[in-house]
Coordinates of N, CA and C in Angstrom, one line a residue:
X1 N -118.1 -98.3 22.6 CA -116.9 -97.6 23.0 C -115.9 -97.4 21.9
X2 N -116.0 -98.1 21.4 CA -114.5 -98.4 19.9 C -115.0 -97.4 19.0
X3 N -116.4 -97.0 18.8 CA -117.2 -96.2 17.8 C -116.4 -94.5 18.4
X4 N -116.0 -94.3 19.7 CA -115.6 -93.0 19.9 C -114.4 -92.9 19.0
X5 N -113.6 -93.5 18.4 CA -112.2 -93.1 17.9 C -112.3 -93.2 16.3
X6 N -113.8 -93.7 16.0 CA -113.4 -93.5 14.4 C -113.6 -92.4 13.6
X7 N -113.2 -92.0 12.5 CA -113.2 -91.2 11.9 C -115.3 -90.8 11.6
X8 N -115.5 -89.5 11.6 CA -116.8 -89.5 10.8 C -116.8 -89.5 9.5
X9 N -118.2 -90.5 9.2 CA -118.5 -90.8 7.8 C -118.9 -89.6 6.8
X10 N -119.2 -88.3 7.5 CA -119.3 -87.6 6.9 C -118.8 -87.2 5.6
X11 N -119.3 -86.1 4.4 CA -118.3 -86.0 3.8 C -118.6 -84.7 3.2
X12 N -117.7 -83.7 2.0 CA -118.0 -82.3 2.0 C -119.2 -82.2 1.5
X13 N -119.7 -83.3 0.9 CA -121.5 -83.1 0.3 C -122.6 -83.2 1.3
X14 N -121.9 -84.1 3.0 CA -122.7 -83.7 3.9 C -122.6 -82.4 4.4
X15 N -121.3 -81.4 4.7 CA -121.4 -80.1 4.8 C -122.2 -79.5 4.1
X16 N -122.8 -80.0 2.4 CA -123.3 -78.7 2.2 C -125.0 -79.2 2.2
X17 N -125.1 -80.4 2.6 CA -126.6 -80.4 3.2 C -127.0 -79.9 4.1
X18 N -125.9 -79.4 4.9 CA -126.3 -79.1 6.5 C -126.6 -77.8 6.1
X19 N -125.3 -77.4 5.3 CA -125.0 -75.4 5.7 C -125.9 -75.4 4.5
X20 N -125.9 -75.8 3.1 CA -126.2 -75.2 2.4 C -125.3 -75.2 1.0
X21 N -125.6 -75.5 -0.6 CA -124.1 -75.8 -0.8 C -123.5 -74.1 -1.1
X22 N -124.1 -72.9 -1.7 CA -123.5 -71.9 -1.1 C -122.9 -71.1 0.0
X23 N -123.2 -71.6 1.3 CA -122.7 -71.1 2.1 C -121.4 -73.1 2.5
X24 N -121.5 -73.5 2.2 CA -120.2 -74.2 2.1 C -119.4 -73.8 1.1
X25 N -119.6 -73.8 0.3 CA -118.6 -73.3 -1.0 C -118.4 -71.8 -0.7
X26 N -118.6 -71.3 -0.3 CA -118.3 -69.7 0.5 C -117.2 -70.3 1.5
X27 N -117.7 -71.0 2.2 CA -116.5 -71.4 4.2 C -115.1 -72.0 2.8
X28 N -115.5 -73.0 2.3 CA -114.4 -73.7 1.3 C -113.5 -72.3 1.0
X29 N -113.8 -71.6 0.0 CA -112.8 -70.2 -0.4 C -112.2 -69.6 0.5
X30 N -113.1 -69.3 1.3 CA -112.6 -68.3 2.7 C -110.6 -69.5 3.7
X31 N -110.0 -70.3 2.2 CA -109.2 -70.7 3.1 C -108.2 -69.1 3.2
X32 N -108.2 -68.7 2.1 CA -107.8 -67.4 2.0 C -108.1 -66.1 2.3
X33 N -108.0 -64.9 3.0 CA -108.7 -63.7 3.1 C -109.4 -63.4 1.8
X34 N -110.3 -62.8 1.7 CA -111.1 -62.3 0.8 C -112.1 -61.3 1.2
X35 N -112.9 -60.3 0.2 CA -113.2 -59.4 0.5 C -114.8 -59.9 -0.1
X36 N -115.8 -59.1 -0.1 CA -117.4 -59.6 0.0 C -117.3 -59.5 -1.5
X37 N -116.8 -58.5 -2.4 CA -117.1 -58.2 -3.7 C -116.4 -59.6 -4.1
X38 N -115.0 -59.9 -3.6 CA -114.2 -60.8 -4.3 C -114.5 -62.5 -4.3
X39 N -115.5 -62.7 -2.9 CA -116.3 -63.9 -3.0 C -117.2 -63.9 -4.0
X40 N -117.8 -62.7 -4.0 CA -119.4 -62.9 -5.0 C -118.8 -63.1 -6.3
X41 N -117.9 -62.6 -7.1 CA -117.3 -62.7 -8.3 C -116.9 -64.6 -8.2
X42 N -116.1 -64.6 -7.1 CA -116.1 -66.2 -7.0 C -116.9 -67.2 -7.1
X43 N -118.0 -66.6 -6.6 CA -118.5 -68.2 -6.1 C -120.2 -67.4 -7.3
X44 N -120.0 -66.6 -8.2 CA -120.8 -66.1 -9.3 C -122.3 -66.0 -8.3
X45 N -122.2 -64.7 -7.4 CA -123.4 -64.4 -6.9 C -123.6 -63.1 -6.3
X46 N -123.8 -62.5 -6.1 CA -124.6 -60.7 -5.3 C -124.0 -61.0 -4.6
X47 N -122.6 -59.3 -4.3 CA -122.0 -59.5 -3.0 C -123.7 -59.3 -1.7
X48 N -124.5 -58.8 -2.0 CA -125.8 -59.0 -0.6 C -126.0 -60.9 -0.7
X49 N -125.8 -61.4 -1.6 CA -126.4 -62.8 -1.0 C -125.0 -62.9 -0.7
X50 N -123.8 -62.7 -0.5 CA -122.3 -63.1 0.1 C -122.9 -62.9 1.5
X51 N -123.1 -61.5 1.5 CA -123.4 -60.7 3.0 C -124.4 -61.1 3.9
X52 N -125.2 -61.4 3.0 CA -126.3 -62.7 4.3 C -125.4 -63.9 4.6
X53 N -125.2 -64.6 4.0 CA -124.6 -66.1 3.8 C -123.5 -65.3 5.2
X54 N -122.5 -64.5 4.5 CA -121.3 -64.4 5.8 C -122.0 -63.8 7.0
X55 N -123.3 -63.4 7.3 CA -124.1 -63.2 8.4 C -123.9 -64.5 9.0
X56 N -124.9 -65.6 8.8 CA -125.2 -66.8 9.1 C -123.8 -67.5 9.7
X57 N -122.9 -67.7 9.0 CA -121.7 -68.4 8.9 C -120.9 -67.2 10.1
X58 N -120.7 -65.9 10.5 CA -120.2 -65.2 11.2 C -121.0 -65.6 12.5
X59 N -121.8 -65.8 12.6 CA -123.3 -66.0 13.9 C -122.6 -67.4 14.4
X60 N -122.2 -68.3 13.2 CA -122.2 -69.6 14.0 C -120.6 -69.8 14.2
X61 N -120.6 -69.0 14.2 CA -118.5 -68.8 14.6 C -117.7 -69.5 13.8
X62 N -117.9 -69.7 12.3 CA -117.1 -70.0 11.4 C -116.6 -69.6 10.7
X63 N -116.7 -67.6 10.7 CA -116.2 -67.1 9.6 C -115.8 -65.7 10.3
X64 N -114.6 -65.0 10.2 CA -113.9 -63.9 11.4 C -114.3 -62.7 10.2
X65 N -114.6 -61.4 10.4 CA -114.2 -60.8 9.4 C -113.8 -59.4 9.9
X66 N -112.8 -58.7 9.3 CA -112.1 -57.4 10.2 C -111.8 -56.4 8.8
X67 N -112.2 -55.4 9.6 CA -112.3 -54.4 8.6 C -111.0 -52.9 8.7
X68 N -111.0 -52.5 7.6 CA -109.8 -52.1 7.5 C -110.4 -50.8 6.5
X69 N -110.7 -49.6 7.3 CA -111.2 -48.5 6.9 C -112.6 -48.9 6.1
X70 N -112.9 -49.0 4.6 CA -114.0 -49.4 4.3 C -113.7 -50.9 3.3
X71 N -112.9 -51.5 3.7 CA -112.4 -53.0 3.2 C -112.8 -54.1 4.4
X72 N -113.9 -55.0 3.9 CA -114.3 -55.7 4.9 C -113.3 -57.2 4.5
X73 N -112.5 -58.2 5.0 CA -111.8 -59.0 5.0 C -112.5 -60.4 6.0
X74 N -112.9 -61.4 4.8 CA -113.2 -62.3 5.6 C -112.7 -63.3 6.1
X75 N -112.7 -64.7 6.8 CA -111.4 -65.6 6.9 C -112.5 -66.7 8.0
X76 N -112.2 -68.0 7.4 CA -112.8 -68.5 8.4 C -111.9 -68.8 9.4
X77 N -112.4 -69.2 10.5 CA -112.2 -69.3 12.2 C -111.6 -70.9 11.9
X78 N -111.1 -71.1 13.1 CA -110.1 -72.1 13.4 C -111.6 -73.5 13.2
X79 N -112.8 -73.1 13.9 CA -114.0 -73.8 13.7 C -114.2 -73.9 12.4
X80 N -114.3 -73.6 11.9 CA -114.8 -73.3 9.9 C -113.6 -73.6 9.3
X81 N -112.2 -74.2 9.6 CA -111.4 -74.6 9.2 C -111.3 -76.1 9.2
X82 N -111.8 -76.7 10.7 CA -111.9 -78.3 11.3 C -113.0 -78.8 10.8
X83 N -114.0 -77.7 10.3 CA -115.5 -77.9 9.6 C -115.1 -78.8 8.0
X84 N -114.4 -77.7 7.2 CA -113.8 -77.7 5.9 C -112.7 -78.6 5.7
X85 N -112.3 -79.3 7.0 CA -111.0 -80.4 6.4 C -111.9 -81.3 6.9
X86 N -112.8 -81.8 7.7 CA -113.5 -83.1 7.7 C -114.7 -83.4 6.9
X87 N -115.5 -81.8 6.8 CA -116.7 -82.4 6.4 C -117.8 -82.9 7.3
X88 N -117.5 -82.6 8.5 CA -118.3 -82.9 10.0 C -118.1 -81.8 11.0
X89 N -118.8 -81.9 12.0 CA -118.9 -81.1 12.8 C -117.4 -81.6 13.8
X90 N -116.5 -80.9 14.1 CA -115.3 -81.0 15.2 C -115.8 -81.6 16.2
X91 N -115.4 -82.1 17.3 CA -115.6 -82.9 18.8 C -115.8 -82.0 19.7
X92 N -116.9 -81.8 20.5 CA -116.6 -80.4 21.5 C -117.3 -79.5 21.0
X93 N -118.0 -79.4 19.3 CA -119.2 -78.4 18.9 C -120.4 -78.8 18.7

């Protein structure tokens, strides 16, 4: 019972075994709006491998993205936020 209230041992190098370390280091940037060209230049990869990666990451409800004529803007979700400050999966996902 005492085990429900501790912190998880996780850490951001277990996020990126789970997700992957590019699509963690993608959720990591996204604490800011960003656009698909302006990640790939970031994180030094093909905005199409950005655009799969924020496929996956949009699917699993961690990453919002709204578009604005032909400017697509990404941002992670309040989930992909509690993901990125622990390093573990949130309580309730």
């Amino acid at each position: 019972m005492g085990l429900l209230w501790e912190e998880p041992a996780a850490t951001r190098a277990g996020l990126a075994a789970v997700l992957g370390r590019t699509r963690a280091t993608l959720l990591e940037a996204l604490g800011e709006p960003l656009t698909t060209p302006g990640l790939a230049t970031r994180l030094g990869v093909t905005p199409s491998a950005v655009s799969q990666h924020l496929g996956a990451l949009r699917a699993a409800g961690l990453v919002a993205t709204r578009r604005t004529g032909r400017t697509a803007v990404h941002l992670r979700t309040a989930t992909g936020t509690a993901l990125t400050a622990s390093g573990s999966v949130p309580p309730g996902n």
